[in-house]
Amino acid sequence: MRSVETVQTTSTTKTLVINALFIALTLVATAFINIRLPLIGNGGLIHLGNVPLFLAAFLFGRKTGAIAGAFGMGLFDLISGWTAWAPFTFVIVGLMGYTAGTISEKGRARPVIFNALAVLAALVIKVVGYYFTEVILFQNWIVPFGSIPGNIVQVVAAGIIVVPIADRLRKLVAKI
């Protein structure tokens, strides 16, 4: 029989590894699977970093979702020349992951519906959060509207990819 200390250490190590994995996946998907759009505002960047973010939130809960999003996309901003955006991204995307994970955790009986609602909530957080971020950075209330279509596309695309498979993956992960 394993001691309580061994079980806690294993659990802590497993959580640390899962969080690190999803931070890395979010960073890589944001950095390497993206398209820069020639739009007004920040120029627009559509990426698939929201896919591992949603997977983290739906499979492992709100804390992992928040950590993956905040650190993964925040690191992307720091290393890719979008440094001014990093603190905003850390908060906005961390909140997206936390909220998506919270909603997903509430809907285990109807995961597809609740995961879709979680994506919708994350979409609202992203659009509103980055709109006001751009108002602050550009000191303009009109220019930020140019980034909204790109933000919508990236969250909706991630939702289309993740929502149909998340519950099956969650059941698979639970067996491990």
mmCIF file of C-alpha atoms in Angstrom:
data_model
loop_
_atom_site.group_PDB
_atom_site.id
_atom_site.type_symbol
_atom_site.label_atom_id
_atom_site.label_comp_id
_atom_site.label_asym_id
_atom_site.label_seq_id
_atom_site.Cartn_x
_atom_site.Cartn_y
_atom_site.Cartn_z
ATOM 1 C CA MET A 1 0.000 0.000 0.000
ATOM 2 C CA ARG A 2 1.268 3.467 -0.936
ATOM 3 C CA SER A 3 1.633 6.097 1.730
ATOM 4 C CA VAL A 4 -0.365 9.316 1.692
ATOM 5 C CA GLU A 5 2.856 11.244 1.020
ATOM 6 C CA THR A 6 3.611 9.105 -2.060
ATOM 7 C CA VAL A 7 0.074 9.586 -3.417
ATOM 8 C CA GLN A 8 0.267 13.373 -2.875
ATOM 9 C CA THR A 9 3.687 13.555 -4.543
ATOM 10 C CA THR A 10 2.436 11.522 -7.522
ATOM 11 C CA SER A 11 -0.653 13.708 -7.812
ATOM 12 C CA THR A 12 1.393 16.913 -7.565
ATOM 13 C CA THR A 13 3.905 15.667 -10.119
ATOM 14 C CA LYS A 14 1.152 14.575 -12.495
ATOM 15 C CA THR A 15 -0.561 17.975 -12.198
ATOM 16 C CA LEU A 16 2.723 19.788 -12.787
ATOM 17 C CA VAL A 17 3.481 17.706 -15.892
ATOM 18 C CA ILE A 18 -0.038 18.163 -17.308
ATOM 19 C CA ASN A 19 0.085 21.925 -16.748
ATOM 20 C CA ALA A 20 3.544 22.187 -18.333
ATOM 21 C CA LEU A 21 2.430 20.072 -21.289
ATOM 22 C CA PHE A 22 -0.586 22.269 -21.986
ATOM 23 C CA ILE A 23 1.430 25.476 -21.555
ATOM 24 C CA ALA A 24 3.849 24.140 -24.185
ATOM 25 C CA LEU A 25 1.069 22.965 -26.511
ATOM 26 C CA THR A 26 -0.696 26.329 -26.266
ATOM 27 C CA LEU A 27 2.539 28.217 -26.926
ATOM 28 C CA VAL A 28 3.457 26.033 -29.925
ATOM 29 C CA ALA A 29 -0.031 26.124 -31.456
ATOM 30 C CA THR A 30 -0.149 29.904 -31.075
ATOM 31 C CA ALA A 31 3.350 30.445 -32.460
ATOM 32 C CA PHE A 32 3.401 27.991 -35.345
ATOM 33 C CA ILE A 33 -0.185 27.435 -36.448
ATOM 34 C CA ASN A 34 -1.251 30.963 -37.266
ATOM 35 C CA ILE A 35 -2.176 33.374 -40.030
ATOM 36 C CA ARG A 36 -1.555 37.107 -39.791
ATOM 37 C CA LEU A 37 -4.417 39.111 -41.236
ATOM 38 C CA PRO A 38 -3.963 42.498 -42.898
ATOM 39 C CA LEU A 39 -6.666 44.129 -40.780
ATOM 40 C CA ILE A 40 -6.749 47.447 -39.011
ATOM 41 C CA GLY A 41 -5.923 47.453 -35.338
ATOM 42 C CA ASN A 42 -3.208 45.060 -34.285
ATOM 43 C CA GLY A 43 -3.040 43.491 -37.738
ATOM 44 C CA GLY A 44 -5.009 40.452 -36.668
ATOM 45 C CA LEU A 45 -3.555 37.078 -35.795
ATOM 46 C CA ILE A 46 -5.606 33.930 -36.163
ATOM 47 C CA HIS A 47 -4.034 30.962 -34.407
ATOM 48 C CA LEU A 48 -4.956 27.554 -33.036
ATOM 49 C CA GLY A 49 -3.628 28.190 -29.523
ATOM 50 C CA ASN A 50 -7.202 28.044 -28.265
ATOM 51 C CA VAL A 51 -7.411 24.343 -29.165
ATOM 52 C CA PRO A 52 -5.031 23.132 -26.426
ATOM 53 C CA LEU A 53 -6.441 25.807 -24.114
ATOM 54 C CA PHE A 54 -9.960 24.366 -24.451
ATOM 55 C CA LEU A 55 -8.669 20.806 -24.242
ATOM 56 C CA ALA A 56 -6.869 21.648 -21.001
ATOM 57 C CA ALA A 57 -9.992 23.284 -19.553
ATOM 58 C CA PHE A 58 -12.394 20.537 -20.656
ATOM 59 C CA LEU A 59 -10.183 17.562 -19.788
ATOM 60 C CA PHE A 60 -8.407 18.754 -16.638
ATOM 61 C CA GLY A 61 -10.519 21.604 -15.306
ATOM 62 C CA ARG A 62 -10.507 25.309 -14.795
ATOM 63 C CA LYS A 63 -7.124 25.648 -13.104
ATOM 64 C CA THR A 64 -5.287 23.817 -15.879
ATOM 65 C CA GLY A 65 -7.256 25.771 -18.490
ATOM 66 C CA ALA A 66 -6.330 29.056 -16.848
ATOM 67 C CA ILE A 67 -2.668 28.104 -16.466
ATOM 68 C CA ALA A 68 -2.355 26.796 -20.037
ATOM 69 C CA GLY A 69 -3.961 29.890 -21.526
ATOM 70 C CA ALA A 70 -2.333 32.529 -19.356
ATOM 71 C CA PHE A 71 1.197 31.174 -19.505
ATOM 72 C CA GLY A 72 1.098 29.620 -22.996
ATOM 73 C CA MET A 73 -0.234 32.645 -24.834
ATOM 74 C CA GLY A 74 1.458 35.098 -22.470
ATOM 75 C CA LEU A 75 4.823 33.498 -23.287
ATOM 76 C CA PHE A 76 4.002 33.712 -26.982
ATOM 77 C CA ASP A 77 3.496 37.455 -26.638
ATOM 78 C CA LEU A 78 6.781 37.837 -24.758
ATOM 79 C CA ILE A 79 8.913 35.915 -27.269
ATOM 80 C CA SER A 80 7.255 37.047 -30.488
ATOM 81 C CA GLY A 81 7.474 40.812 -30.302
ATOM 82 C CA TRP A 82 3.985 41.405 -28.907
ATOM 83 C CA THR A 83 5.421 42.203 -25.461
ATOM 84 C CA ALA A 84 3.016 45.066 -24.704
ATOM 85 C CA TRP A 85 0.157 42.593 -25.048
ATOM 86 C CA ALA A 86 1.570 39.999 -22.602
ATOM 87 C CA PRO A 87 0.019 41.249 -19.338
ATOM 88 C CA PHE A 88 -3.372 41.669 -21.009
ATOM 89 C CA THR A 89 -3.142 38.256 -22.660
ATOM 90 C CA PHE A 90 -2.167 36.670 -19.361
ATOM 91 C CA VAL A 91 -5.346 37.974 -17.722
ATOM 92 C CA ILE A 92 -7.761 37.645 -20.658
ATOM 93 C CA VAL A 93 -6.756 34.169 -21.797
ATOM 94 C CA GLY A 94 -6.305 32.956 -18.232
ATOM 95 C CA LEU A 95 -9.872 34.074 -17.553
ATOM 96 C CA MET A 96 -11.016 32.345 -20.743
ATOM 97 C CA GLY A 97 -9.485 29.052 -19.613
ATOM 98 C CA TYR A 98 -10.821 29.364 -16.080
ATOM 99 C CA THR A 99 -14.333 30.218 -17.250
ATOM 100 C CA ALA A 100 -14.416 27.507 -19.917
ATOM 101 C CA GLY A 101 -13.226 24.927 -17.399
ATOM 102 C CA THR A 102 -15.769 26.041 -14.802
ATOM 103 C CA ILE A 103 -18.680 25.788 -17.238
ATOM 104 C CA SER A 104 -17.461 22.448 -18.577
ATOM 105 C CA GLU A 105 -17.152 21.010 -15.052
ATOM 106 C CA LYS A 106 -20.803 21.904 -14.353
ATOM 107 C CA GLY A 107 -22.100 20.026 -17.385
ATOM 108 C CA ARG A 108 -20.794 16.474 -17.156
ATOM 109 C CA ALA A 109 -24.302 15.122 -17.911
ATOM 110 C CA ARG A 110 -24.514 17.094 -21.186
ATOM 111 C CA PRO A 111 -20.898 17.775 -22.104
ATOM 112 C CA VAL A 112 -21.391 18.902 -25.711
ATOM 113 C CA ILE A 113 -23.922 21.552 -24.732
ATOM 114 C CA PHE A 114 -21.899 22.820 -21.777
ATOM 115 C CA ASN A 115 -18.628 22.763 -23.723
ATOM 116 C CA ALA A 116 -20.283 24.779 -26.500
ATOM 117 C CA LEU A 117 -21.523 27.253 -23.872
ATOM 118 C CA ALA A 118 -17.994 27.355 -22.437
ATOM 119 C CA VAL A 119 -16.598 28.252 -25.868
ATOM 120 C CA LEU A 120 -19.248 30.953 -26.242
ATOM 121 C CA ALA A 121 -18.352 32.425 -22.840
ATOM 122 C CA ALA A 122 -14.649 32.339 -23.753
ATOM 123 C CA LEU A 123 -15.474 34.092 -27.030
ATOM 124 C CA VAL A 124 -17.205 36.933 -25.185
ATOM 125 C CA ILE A 125 -14.264 37.271 -22.795
ATOM 126 C CA LYS A 126 -11.778 37.350 -25.682
ATOM 127 C CA VAL A 127 -13.681 39.870 -27.817
ATOM 128 C CA VAL A 128 -14.478 42.225 -24.943
ATOM 129 C CA GLY A 129 -11.072 41.812 -23.274
ATOM 130 C CA TYR A 130 -9.041 42.466 -26.397
ATOM 131 C CA TYR A 131 -11.315 45.281 -27.518
ATOM 132 C CA PHE A 132 -10.593 47.194 -24.297
ATOM 133 C CA THR A 133 -6.926 46.190 -24.440
ATOM 134 C CA GLU A 134 -6.665 47.813 -27.854
ATOM 135 C CA VAL A 135 -8.544 50.878 -26.623
ATOM 136 C CA ILE A 136 -5.866 51.203 -23.930
ATOM 137 C CA LEU A 137 -2.906 50.477 -26.234
ATOM 138 C CA PHE A 138 -4.084 52.510 -29.247
ATOM 139 C CA GLN A 139 -6.074 55.164 -27.344
ATOM 140 C CA ASN A 140 -8.811 54.857 -29.913
ATOM 141 C CA TRP A 141 -12.362 53.491 -29.639
ATOM 142 C CA ILE A 142 -12.806 52.701 -33.357
ATOM 143 C CA VAL A 143 -9.593 50.923 -34.420
ATOM 144 C CA PRO A 144 -10.155 47.914 -32.094
ATOM 145 C CA PHE A 145 -13.253 46.893 -34.050
ATOM 146 C CA GLY A 146 -10.903 45.644 -36.790
ATOM 147 C CA SER A 147 -9.607 42.830 -34.576
ATOM 148 C CA ILE A 148 -12.993 41.424 -33.606
ATOM 149 C CA PRO A 149 -13.460 39.218 -36.721
ATOM 150 C CA GLY A 150 -10.075 37.535 -36.199
ATOM 151 C CA ASN A 151 -10.823 36.907 -32.521
ATOM 152 C CA ILE A 152 -14.184 35.391 -33.418
ATOM 153 C CA VAL A 153 -12.679 33.140 -36.096
ATOM 154 C CA GLN A 154 -9.950 31.753 -33.837
ATOM 155 C CA VAL A 155 -12.278 30.919 -30.935
ATOM 156 C CA VAL A 156 -15.033 29.493 -33.139
ATOM 157 C CA ALA A 157 -12.511 27.381 -35.083
ATOM 158 C CA ALA A 158 -11.095 26.006 -31.825
ATOM 159 C CA GLY A 159 -14.611 25.258 -30.596
ATOM 160 C CA ILE A 160 -15.470 23.413 -33.813
ATOM 161 C CA ILE A 161 -12.354 21.281 -33.373
ATOM 162 C CA VAL A 162 -12.586 20.632 -29.618
ATOM 163 C CA VAL A 163 -16.275 20.417 -28.659
ATOM 164 C CA PRO A 164 -17.087 17.249 -30.640
ATOM 165 C CA ILE A 165 -14.092 15.310 -29.269
ATOM 166 C CA ALA A 166 -13.622 16.660 -25.743
ATOM 167 C CA ASP A 167 -15.982 14.287 -23.927
ATOM 168 C CA ARG A 168 -14.501 11.204 -25.615
ATOM 169 C CA LEU A 169 -11.008 12.384 -24.782
ATOM 170 C CA ARG A 170 -12.014 13.137 -21.185
ATOM 171 C CA LYS A 171 -13.288 9.559 -20.766
ATOM 172 C CA LEU A 172 -10.076 8.235 -22.296
ATOM 173 C CA VAL A 173 -7.913 10.379 -20.011
ATOM 174 C CA ALA A 174 -9.918 9.257 -16.960
ATOM 175 C CA LYS A 175 -8.837 5.661 -17.642
ATOM 176 C CA ILE A 176 -5.161 6.602 -17.482
#
